[in-house]
XYZ file of C-alpha atoms in Angstrom:
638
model
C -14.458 27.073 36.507
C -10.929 28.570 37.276
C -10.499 31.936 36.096
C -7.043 33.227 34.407
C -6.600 36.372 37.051
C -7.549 34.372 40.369
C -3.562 33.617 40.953
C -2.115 30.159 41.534
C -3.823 26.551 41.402
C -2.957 24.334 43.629
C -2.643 20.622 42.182
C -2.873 18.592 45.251
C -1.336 14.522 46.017
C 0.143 14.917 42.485
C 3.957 15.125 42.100
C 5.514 18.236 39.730
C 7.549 15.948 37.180
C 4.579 13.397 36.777
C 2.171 16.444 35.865
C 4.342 17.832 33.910
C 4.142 13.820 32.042
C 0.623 13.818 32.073
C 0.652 17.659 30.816
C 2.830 16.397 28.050
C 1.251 13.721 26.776
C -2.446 15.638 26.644
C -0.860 18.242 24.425
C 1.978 16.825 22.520
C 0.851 13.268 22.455
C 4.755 12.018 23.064
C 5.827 10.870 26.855
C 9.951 11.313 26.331
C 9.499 12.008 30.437
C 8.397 8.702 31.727
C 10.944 6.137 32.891
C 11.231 3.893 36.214
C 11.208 6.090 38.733
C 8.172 8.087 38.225
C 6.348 5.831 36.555
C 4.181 5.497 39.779
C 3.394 8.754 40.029
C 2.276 9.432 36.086
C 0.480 6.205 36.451
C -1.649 7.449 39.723
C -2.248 10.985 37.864
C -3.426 9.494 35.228
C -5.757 7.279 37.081
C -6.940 10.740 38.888
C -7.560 12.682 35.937
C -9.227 9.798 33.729
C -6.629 9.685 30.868
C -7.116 6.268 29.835
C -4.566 6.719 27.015
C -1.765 7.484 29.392
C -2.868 4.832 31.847
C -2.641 2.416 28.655
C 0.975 3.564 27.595
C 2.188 3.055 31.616
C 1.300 -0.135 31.420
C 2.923 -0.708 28.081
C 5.911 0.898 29.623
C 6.293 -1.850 32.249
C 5.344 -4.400 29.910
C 8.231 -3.603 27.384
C 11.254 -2.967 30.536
C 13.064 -5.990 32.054
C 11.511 -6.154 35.784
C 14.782 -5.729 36.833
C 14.897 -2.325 35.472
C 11.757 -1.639 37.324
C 10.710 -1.659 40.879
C 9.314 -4.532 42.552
C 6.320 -2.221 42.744
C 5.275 -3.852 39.520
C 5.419 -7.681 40.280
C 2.554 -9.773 38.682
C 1.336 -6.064 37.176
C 0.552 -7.235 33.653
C -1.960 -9.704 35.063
C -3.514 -7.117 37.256
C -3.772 -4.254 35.103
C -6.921 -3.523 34.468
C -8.245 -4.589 38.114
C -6.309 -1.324 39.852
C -4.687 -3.835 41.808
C -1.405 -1.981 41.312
C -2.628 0.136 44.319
C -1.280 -2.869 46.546
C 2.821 -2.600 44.760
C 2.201 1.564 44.930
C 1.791 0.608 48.915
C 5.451 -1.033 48.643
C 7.173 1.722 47.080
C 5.500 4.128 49.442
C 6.969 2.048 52.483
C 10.195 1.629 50.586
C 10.486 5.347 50.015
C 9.218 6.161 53.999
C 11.757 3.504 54.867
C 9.990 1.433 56.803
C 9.101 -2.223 56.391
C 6.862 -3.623 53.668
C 4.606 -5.011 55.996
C 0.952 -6.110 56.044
C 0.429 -3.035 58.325
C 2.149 -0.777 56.548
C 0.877 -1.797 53.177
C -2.898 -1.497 54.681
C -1.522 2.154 56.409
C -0.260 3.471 53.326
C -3.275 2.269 51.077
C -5.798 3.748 53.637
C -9.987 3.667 52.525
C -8.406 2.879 49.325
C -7.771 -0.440 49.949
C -11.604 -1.385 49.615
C -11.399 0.277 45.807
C -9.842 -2.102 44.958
C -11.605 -5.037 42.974
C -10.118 -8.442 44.705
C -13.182 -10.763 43.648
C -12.741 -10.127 39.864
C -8.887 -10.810 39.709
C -8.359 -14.328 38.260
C -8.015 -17.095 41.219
C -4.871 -18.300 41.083
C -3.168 -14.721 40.527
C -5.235 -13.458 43.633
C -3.752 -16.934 45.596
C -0.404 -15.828 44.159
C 0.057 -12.108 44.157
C -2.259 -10.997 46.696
C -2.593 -13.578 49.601
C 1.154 -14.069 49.630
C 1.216 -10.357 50.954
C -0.849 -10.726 54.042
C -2.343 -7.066 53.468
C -5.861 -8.685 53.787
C -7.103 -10.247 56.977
C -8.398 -13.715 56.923
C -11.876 -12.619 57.008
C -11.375 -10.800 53.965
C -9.402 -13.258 52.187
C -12.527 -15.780 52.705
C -14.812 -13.440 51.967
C -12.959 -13.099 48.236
C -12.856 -17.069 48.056
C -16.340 -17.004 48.685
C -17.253 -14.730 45.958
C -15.056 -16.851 43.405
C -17.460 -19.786 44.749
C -20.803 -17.772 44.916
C -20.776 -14.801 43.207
C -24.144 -14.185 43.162
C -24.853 -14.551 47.118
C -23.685 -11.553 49.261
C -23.859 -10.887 52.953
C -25.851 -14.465 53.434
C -25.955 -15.804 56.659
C -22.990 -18.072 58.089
C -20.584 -15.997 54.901
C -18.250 -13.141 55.523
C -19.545 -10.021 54.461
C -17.796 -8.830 51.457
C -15.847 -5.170 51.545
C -14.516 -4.799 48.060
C -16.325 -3.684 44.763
C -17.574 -6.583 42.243
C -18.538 -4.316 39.268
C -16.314 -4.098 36.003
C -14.584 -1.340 34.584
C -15.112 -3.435 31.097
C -16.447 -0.515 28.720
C -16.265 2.499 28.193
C -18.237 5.364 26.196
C -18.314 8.196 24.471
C -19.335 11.009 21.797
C -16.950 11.950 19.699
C -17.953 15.325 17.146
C -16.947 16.906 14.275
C -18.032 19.813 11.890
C -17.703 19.746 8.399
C -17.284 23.450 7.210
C -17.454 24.439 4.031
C -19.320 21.535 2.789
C -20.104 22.605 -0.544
C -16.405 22.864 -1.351
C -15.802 19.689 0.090
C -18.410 18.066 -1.791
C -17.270 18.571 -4.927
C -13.208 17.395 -3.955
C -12.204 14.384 -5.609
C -13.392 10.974 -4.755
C -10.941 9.557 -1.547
C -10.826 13.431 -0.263
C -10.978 13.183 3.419
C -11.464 14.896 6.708
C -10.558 13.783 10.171
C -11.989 14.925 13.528
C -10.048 15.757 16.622
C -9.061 12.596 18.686
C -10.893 11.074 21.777
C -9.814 8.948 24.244
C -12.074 6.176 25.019
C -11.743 3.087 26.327
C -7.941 2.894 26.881
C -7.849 3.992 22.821
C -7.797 7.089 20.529
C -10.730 7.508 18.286
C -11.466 9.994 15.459
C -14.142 10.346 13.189
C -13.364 10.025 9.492
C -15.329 11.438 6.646
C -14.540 10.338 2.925
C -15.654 11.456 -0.295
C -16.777 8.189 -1.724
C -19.327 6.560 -5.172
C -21.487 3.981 -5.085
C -19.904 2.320 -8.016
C -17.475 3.006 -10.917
C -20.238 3.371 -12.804
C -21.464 6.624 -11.186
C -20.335 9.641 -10.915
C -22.364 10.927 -8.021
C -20.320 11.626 -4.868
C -21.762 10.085 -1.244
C -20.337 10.694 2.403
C -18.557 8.155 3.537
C -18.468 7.998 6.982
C -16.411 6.198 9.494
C -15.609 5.533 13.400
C -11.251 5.279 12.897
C -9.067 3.701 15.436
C -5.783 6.084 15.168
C -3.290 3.663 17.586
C -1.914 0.589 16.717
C -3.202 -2.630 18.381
C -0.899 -4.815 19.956
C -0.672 -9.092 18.536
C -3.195 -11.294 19.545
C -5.367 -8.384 21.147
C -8.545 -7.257 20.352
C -11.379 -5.007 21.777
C -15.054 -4.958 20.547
C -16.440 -1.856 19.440
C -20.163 -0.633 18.802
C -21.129 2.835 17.495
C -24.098 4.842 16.294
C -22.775 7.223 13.570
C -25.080 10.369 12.989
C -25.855 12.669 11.773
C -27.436 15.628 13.659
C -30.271 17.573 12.807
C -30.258 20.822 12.261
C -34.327 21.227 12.267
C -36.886 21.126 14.929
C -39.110 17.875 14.066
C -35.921 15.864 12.023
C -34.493 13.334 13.845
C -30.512 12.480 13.580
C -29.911 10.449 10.704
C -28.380 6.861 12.205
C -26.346 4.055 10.846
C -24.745 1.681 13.619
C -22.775 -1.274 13.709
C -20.739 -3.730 16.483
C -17.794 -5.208 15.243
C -14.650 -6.674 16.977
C -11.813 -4.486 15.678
C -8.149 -6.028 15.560
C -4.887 -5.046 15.058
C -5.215 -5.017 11.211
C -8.556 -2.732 11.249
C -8.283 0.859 11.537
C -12.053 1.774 11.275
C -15.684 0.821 10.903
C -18.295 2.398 9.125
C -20.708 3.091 5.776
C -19.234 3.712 2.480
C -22.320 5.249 1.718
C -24.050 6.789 4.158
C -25.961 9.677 2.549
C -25.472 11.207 -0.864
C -24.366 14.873 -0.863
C -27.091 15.841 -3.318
C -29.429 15.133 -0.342
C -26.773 15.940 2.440
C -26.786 19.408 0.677
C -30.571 19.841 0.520
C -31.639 22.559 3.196
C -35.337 20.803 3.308
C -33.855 17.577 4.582
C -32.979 19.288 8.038
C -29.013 17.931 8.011
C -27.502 21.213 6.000
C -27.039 24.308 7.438
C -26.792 26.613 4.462
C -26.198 30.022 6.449
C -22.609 29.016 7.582
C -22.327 26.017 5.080
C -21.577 23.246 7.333
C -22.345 19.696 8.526
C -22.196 18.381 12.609
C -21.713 14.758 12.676
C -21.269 12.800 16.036
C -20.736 8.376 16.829
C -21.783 7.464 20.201
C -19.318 4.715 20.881
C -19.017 1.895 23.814
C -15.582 -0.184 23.736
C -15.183 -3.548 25.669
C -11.498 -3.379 27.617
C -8.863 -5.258 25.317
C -8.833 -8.794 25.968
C -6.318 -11.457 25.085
C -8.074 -14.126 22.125
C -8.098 -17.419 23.525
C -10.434 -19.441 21.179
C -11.248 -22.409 22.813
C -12.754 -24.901 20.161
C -13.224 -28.391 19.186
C -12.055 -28.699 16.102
C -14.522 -31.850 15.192
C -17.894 -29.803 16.078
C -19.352 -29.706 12.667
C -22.726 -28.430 13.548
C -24.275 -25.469 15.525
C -27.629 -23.226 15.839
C -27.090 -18.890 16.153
C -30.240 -17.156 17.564
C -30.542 -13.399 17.703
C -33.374 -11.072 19.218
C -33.480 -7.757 17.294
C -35.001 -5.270 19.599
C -36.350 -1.948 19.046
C -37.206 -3.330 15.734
C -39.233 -0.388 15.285
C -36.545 2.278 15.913
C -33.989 -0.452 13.771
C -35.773 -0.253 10.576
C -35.871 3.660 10.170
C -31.901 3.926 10.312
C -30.055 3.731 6.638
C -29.027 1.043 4.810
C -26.743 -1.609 5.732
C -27.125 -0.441 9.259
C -26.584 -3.862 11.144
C -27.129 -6.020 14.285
C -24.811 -9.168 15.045
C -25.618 -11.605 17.068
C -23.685 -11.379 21.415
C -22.407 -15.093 21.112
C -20.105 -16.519 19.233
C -20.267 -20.557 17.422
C -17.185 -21.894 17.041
C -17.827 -24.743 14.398
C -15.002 -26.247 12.429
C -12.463 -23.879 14.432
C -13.810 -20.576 12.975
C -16.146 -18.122 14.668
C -19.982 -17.185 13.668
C -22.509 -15.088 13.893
C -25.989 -13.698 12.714
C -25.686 -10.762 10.603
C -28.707 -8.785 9.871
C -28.884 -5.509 7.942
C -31.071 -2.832 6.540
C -31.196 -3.725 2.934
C -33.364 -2.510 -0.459
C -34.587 -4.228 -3.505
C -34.027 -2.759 -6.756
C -32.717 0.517 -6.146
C -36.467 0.853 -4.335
C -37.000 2.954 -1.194
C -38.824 -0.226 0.339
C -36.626 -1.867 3.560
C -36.094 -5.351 3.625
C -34.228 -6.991 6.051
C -30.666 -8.892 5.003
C -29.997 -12.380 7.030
C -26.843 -13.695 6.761
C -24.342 -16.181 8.063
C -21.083 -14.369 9.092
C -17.527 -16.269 9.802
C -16.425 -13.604 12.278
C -12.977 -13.924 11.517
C -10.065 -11.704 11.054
C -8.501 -14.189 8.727
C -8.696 -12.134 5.559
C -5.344 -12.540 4.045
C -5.377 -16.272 5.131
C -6.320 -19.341 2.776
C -8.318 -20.832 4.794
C -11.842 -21.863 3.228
C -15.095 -23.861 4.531
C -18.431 -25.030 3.087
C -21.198 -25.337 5.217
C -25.129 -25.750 4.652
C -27.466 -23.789 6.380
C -30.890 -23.221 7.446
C -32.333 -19.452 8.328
C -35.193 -18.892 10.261
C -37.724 -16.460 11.372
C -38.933 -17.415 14.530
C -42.699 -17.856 14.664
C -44.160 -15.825 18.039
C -47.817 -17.854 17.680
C -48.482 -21.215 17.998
C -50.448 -21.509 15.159
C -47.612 -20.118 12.526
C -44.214 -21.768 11.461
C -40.605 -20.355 11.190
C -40.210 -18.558 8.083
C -37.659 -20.622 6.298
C -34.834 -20.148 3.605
C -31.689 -22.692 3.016
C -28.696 -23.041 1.339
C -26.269 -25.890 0.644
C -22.573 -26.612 1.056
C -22.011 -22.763 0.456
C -18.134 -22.027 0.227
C -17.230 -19.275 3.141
C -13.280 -18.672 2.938
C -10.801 -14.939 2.933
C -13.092 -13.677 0.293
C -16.318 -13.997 1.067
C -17.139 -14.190 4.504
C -21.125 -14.054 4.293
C -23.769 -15.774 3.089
C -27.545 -15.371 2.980
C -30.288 -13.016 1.692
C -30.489 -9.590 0.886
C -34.163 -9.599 0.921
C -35.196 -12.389 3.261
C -38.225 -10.306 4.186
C -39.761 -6.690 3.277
C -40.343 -5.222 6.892
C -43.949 -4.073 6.291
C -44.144 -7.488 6.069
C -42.186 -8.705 9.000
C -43.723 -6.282 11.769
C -47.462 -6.966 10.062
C -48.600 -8.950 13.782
C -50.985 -11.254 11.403
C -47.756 -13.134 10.212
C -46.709 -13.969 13.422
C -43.310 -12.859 13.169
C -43.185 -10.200 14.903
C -43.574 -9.681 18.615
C -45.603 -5.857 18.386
C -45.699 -5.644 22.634
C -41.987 -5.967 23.170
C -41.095 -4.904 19.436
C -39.170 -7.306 19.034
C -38.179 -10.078 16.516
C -35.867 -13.474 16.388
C -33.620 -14.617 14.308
C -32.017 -18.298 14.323
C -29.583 -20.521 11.675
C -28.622 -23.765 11.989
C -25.583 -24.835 10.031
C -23.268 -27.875 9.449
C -19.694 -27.689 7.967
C -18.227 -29.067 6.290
C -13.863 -30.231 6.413
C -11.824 -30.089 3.155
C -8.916 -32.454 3.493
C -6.180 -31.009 1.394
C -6.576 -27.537 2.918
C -3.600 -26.969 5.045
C -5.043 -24.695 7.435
C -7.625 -27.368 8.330
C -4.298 -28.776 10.063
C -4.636 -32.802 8.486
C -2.543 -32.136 5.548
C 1.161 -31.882 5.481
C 1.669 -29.428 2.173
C 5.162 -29.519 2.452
C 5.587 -33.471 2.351
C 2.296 -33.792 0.283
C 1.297 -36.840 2.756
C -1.750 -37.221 5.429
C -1.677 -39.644 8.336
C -4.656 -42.057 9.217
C -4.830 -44.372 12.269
C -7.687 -46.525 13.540
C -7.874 -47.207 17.338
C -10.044 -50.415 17.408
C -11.780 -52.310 20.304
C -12.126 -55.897 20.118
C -15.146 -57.831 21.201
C -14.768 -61.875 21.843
C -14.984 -63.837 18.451
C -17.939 -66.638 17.667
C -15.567 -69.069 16.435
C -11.956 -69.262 18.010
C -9.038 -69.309 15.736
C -6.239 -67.439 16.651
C -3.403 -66.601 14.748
C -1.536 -64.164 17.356
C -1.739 -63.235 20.485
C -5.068 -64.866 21.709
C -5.574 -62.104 24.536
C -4.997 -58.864 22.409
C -8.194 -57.369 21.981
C -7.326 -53.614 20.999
C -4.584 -51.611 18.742
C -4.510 -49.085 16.393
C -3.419 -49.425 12.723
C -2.179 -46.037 11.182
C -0.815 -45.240 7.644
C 0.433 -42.367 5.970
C -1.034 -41.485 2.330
C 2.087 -40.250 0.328
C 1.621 -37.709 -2.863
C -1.950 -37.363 -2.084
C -2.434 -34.808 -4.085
C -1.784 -37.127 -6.806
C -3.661 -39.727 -5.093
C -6.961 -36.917 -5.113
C -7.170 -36.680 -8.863
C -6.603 -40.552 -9.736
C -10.621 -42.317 -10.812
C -13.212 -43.099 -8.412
C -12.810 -46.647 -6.104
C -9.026 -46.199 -6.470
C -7.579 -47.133 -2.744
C -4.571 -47.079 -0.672
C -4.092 -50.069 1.762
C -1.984 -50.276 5.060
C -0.059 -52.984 6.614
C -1.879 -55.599 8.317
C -1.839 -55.671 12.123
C -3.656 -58.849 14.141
C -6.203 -58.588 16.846
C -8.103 -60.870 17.885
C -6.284 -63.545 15.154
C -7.534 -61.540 12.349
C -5.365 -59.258 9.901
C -6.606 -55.595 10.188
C -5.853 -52.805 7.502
C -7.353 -49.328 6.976
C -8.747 -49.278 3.523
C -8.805 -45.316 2.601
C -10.867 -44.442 -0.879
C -11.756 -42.101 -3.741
C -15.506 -42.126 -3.475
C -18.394 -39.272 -4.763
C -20.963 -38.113 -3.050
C -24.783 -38.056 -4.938
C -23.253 -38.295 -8.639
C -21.140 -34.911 -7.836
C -18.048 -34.748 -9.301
C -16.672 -33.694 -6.070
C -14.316 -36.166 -4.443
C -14.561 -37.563 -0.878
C -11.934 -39.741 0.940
C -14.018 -43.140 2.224
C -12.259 -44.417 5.157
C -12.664 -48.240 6.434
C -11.378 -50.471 8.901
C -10.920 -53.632 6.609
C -10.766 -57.077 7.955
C -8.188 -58.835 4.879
C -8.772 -62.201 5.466
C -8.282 -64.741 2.927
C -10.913 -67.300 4.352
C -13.976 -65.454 2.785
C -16.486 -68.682 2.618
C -15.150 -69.147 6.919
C -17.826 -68.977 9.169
C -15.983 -65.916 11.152
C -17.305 -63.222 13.337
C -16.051 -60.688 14.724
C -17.824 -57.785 16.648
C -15.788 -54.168 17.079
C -16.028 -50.875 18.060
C -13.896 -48.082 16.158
C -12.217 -44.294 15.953
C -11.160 -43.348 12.627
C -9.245 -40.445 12.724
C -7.019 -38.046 10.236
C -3.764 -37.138 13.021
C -3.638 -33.586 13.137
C -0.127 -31.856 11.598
C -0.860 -28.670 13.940
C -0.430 -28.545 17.705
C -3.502 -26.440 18.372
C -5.810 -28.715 16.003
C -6.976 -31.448 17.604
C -7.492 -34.934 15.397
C -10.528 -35.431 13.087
C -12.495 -37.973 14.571
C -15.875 -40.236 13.414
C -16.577 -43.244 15.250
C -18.558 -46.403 14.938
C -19.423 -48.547 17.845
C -20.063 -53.141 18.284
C -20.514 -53.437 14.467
C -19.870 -57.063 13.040
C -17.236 -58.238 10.663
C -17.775 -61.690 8.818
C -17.146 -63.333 5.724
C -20.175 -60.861 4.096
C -19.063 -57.949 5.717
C -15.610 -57.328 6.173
C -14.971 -53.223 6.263
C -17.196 -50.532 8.480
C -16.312 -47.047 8.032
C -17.834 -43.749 6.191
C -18.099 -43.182 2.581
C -17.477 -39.609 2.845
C -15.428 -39.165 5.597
C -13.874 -35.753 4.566
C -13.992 -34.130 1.397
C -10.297 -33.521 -0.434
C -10.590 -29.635 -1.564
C -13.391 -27.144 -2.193
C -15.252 -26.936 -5.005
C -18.359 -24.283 -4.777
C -21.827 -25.300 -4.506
C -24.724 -23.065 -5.887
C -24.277 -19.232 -5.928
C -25.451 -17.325 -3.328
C -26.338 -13.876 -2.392
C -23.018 -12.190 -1.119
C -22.390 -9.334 1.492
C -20.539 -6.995 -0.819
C -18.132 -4.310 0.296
C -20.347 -1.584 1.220
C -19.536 -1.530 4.886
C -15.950 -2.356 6.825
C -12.481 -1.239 6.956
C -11.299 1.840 6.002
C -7.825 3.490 5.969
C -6.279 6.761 5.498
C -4.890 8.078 2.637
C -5.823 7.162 -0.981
């Protein structure tokens, strides 16, 4: 440690104006100083010293300045970013600024030892064929060497490859504890409900985090006051990015033989979320009590601390077929032991994602009680991981949830539910009490895996696609119309008669259904009809329907490739293969599709299709038990 009477620091390889920045922005959280021309040099300070939020507002900086107000030290920077590859343009400038040539040589003088720092095999392909080859700075050997990575990542130094020089590991999360005291507690106790107090802020991962405590109830119905306590996200987050964040919120004991009280949670957090955390973590009536080890009653105060990891921000790019109706979750809780003794409606979500019908899912499993009982039971719940919550957007899906049996001799512990309606609302489904613990870790049910304490937790679902909901992307709201077509496949007829072209064999009919939300609410078996087309010397229509589904009220469009021939008592055959589809109105929605392959059309038979192709609109299916809004966002101010 530097003492305040030892005379002058030295600050070496760091230029006065960008510490000065970097000074700047530590204390006064504004960075008036930083333009063009020492960007560099705030940017490699920054990197020095750790401060992630500077390093996060440089490259902000060069992504919201023309390039040509920039140097060509930042060419294909955006894309490199967070791979320190803008070591290789801080080489340029340093040869422009030496005046001497930008060449390989010089680069790989300037950069020095750091050159192998840099992480070459994780920058994306075609931006390392682009930006980095193009350069020459590498040798062949190395360039190969990164090529061979791309190709086998998990080989190194085999024989016959080129050894590789440059790091492989991510810089894709970071950590950290961020602390706060509460002083005073009894006077903040009794402030009114929505009272607040924030925590100094933290930089981690590329982001400033505080902790937030509010004075919250459990209900309007109550008067007693709880902590509410929260992990808050104090900058803004930029469109279309997101970061996921997991914490353990505690708080920390102030007795020998008390362990931390824990809640924890992993959610993604986007641009519209400004925290995470529990309404309700702890009442102050027991906060307050010395005996319960949390109060320190001598210098009336509270510590509480969140251990948080952050994933580096990411661009979304959801990648999903929007005709993938169906899909299985599976979840190991481990530690199951240490799990159940945190407080209620601490959670676990399941690592993958499920993209069925275009929206995201997960497992969701929570601490949970019965009855206002101290008992634990766990909560298991389908989750639509969306941040869709002011959209109107809805889907109904069936579902089966299942304990996974760890003997042979036992079955899954089972629960269902059908053609649930998830939308902006209510974004879970399940059980609050699927299971009492004491029952699920007994090892005689054969739930529970007692060596690696361990459980697992699986749902497979189906959903369903409402046709007159816009955001499904079939129906055009503003022109009140969908458009069907039928690609069809033509198979050689028994009995020759043509009436057209005797050598088409395939074509596709489409229509357009006009007013249909008219057409929706007219009586069952009513139809709309296309124009005819002829393949195969036969007149093809699609035939679309009203039908029901198992005496529900609910109504479903049938859809049919129709063979309209007059000649019903002909002895005519005709054998085709089919894909019925609703043309999607969106560009990123791809076209509902069902298909039917070599079925035969004759004088008894003349349509093939599916009864309930889609259903028209939403109408909800038996209640369920519904997350409600103990846990989740939570803003400043009243």
């Amino acid at each position: 440690m530097f003492r305040y009477d030892e005379g002058q620091i030295e600050i070496p390889d760091t230029e006065i104006e960008a510490f000065k920045t970097m000074l700047t922005f530590i204390y006064a959280k504004h960075f008036n100083g930083l333009d063009a021309n020492n960007l560099l040099d705030v940017l490699k300070a920054a990197d020095k010293y750790n401060i992630t939020g500077l390093v996060k507002e440089c490259a902000d900086f060069c992504a919201n300045v023309s390039i040509q107000k920039l140097p060509n030290v930042f060419v294909s920077f955006q894309e490199a970013r967070f791979l320190n590859v803008e070591a290789l343009h801080w080489a340029d400038e340093q040869c422009r600024q030496n005046d001497i040539e930008c060449s390989a040589n010089n680069r790989r003088k300037m950069l020095g030892q750091a050159l192998f720092n840099i992480r070459f095999p994780l920058i994306p392909k075609e931006d390392f064929t682009k930006s980095v080859v193009s350069t020459d700075v590498l040798t062949m050997e190395e360039v190969i060497s990164v090529y061979q990575h791309y190709s086998h990542p998990n080989l190194s130094d085999a024989p016959g490859l080129f050894p590789l020089k440059f790091p492989t590991h991510r810089r894709n999360k970071s950590e950290g504890t961020i602390e706060m005291e509460i002083e005073k507690l009894s006077e903040f106790a009794v402030e009114e409900v929505e009272s607040q107090r924030l925590s100094d802020a933290v930089e981690i991962g590329r982001f400033s985090w505080k902790i937030l405590a509010k004075i919250k109830t459990k209900n309007e119905s109550t008067a007693e006051k709880w902590l509410g306590f929260f992990l808050y996200n104090t900058g803004s987050v930029k469109e279309n990015w997101s970061f996921k964040s997991s914490a353990t919120l505690r708080i920390v004991s102030q007795k020998k033989g008390t362990e931390d009280l824990i809640g924890k949670f992993n959610d993604d957090i986007f641009k519209d979320l400004t925290g995470f955390g529990f309404h309700n973590f702890i009442s102050f009536a027991e906060l307050l009590d010395p005996s319960k080890g949390f109060y320190n009653k001598d210098e009336d105060k509270v510590k509480l601390a969140i251990d948080v990891v952050v994933d580096e921000p990411k661009m979304e790019k959801i990648i999903s077929d929007p005709n993938k109706s169906n899909g299985t979750l599976s979840m190991e809780i481990e530690k199951l032991s240490e799990f159940v003794r945190e407080i209620i409606w601490s959670e676990r979500k399941s690592e993958t994602v499920t993209y069925v019908k275009g929206m995201p899912w997960k497992i969701l499993a929570e601490i949970e009680t019965k009855n206002e009982s101290t008992e634990k039971w766990l909560g298991f719940y389908l989750l639509c991981y969306t941040s869709e919550k002011d959209g109107n957007w809805s889907r109904k899906c069936s579902a089966t949830f299942r304990i996974v049996s760890q003997k042979s001799d036992v079955e899954d512990l089972k629960k269902e539910f059908n053609r649930a309606v998830f939308n902006n609302k209510v974004l879970s489904r399940g059980w609050t009490n699927f299971i009492s613990f004491a029952e699920l870790m007994d090892p005689s049910k054969g739930l529970y895996n007692n060596d690696e304490d361990k459980v697992k937790l699986a749902i497979d679902f189906a959903c369903d696609s409402e046709l007159l909901d816009p955001n499904q992307g079939f129906y055009n709201k503003d022109e009140d119309k969908v458009k069907l077509a039928i690609d069809v496949i033509m198979y050689e007829p028994k009995i020759e008669k043509f009436i057209s072209d005797p050598n088409k064999s395939n074509g596709t009919l489409s229509m357009e259904i006009e007013k249909l939300s008219e057409f929706a609410r007219e009586i069952i078996w009513s139809e709309r009809r296309s124009e005819a087309i002829h393949i195969k010397g036969m007149p093809w229509k699609i035939l679309a329907e009203i039908r029901t589904k198992n005496e529900n009220t609910e109504k479903w469009l049938g859809f049919f490739l129709l063979c309209d021939d007059s000649e019903k008592d002909g002895n005519w055959s005709r054998k085709c293969s089919a894909t019925l589809r609703i043309v999607s109105q969106k560009n990123a929605v791809g076209d509902f599709k069902k298909e039917f392959g070599e079925k035969v059309f004759n004088n008894k038979t003349n349509d093939w299709g599916f009864t309930h192709f889609i259903s028209f609109c939403g109408i909800n299916g038996p209640k369920q038990r519904v997350v409600q809004q103990r846990r989740g966002q939570s803003h400043l101010g009243h």
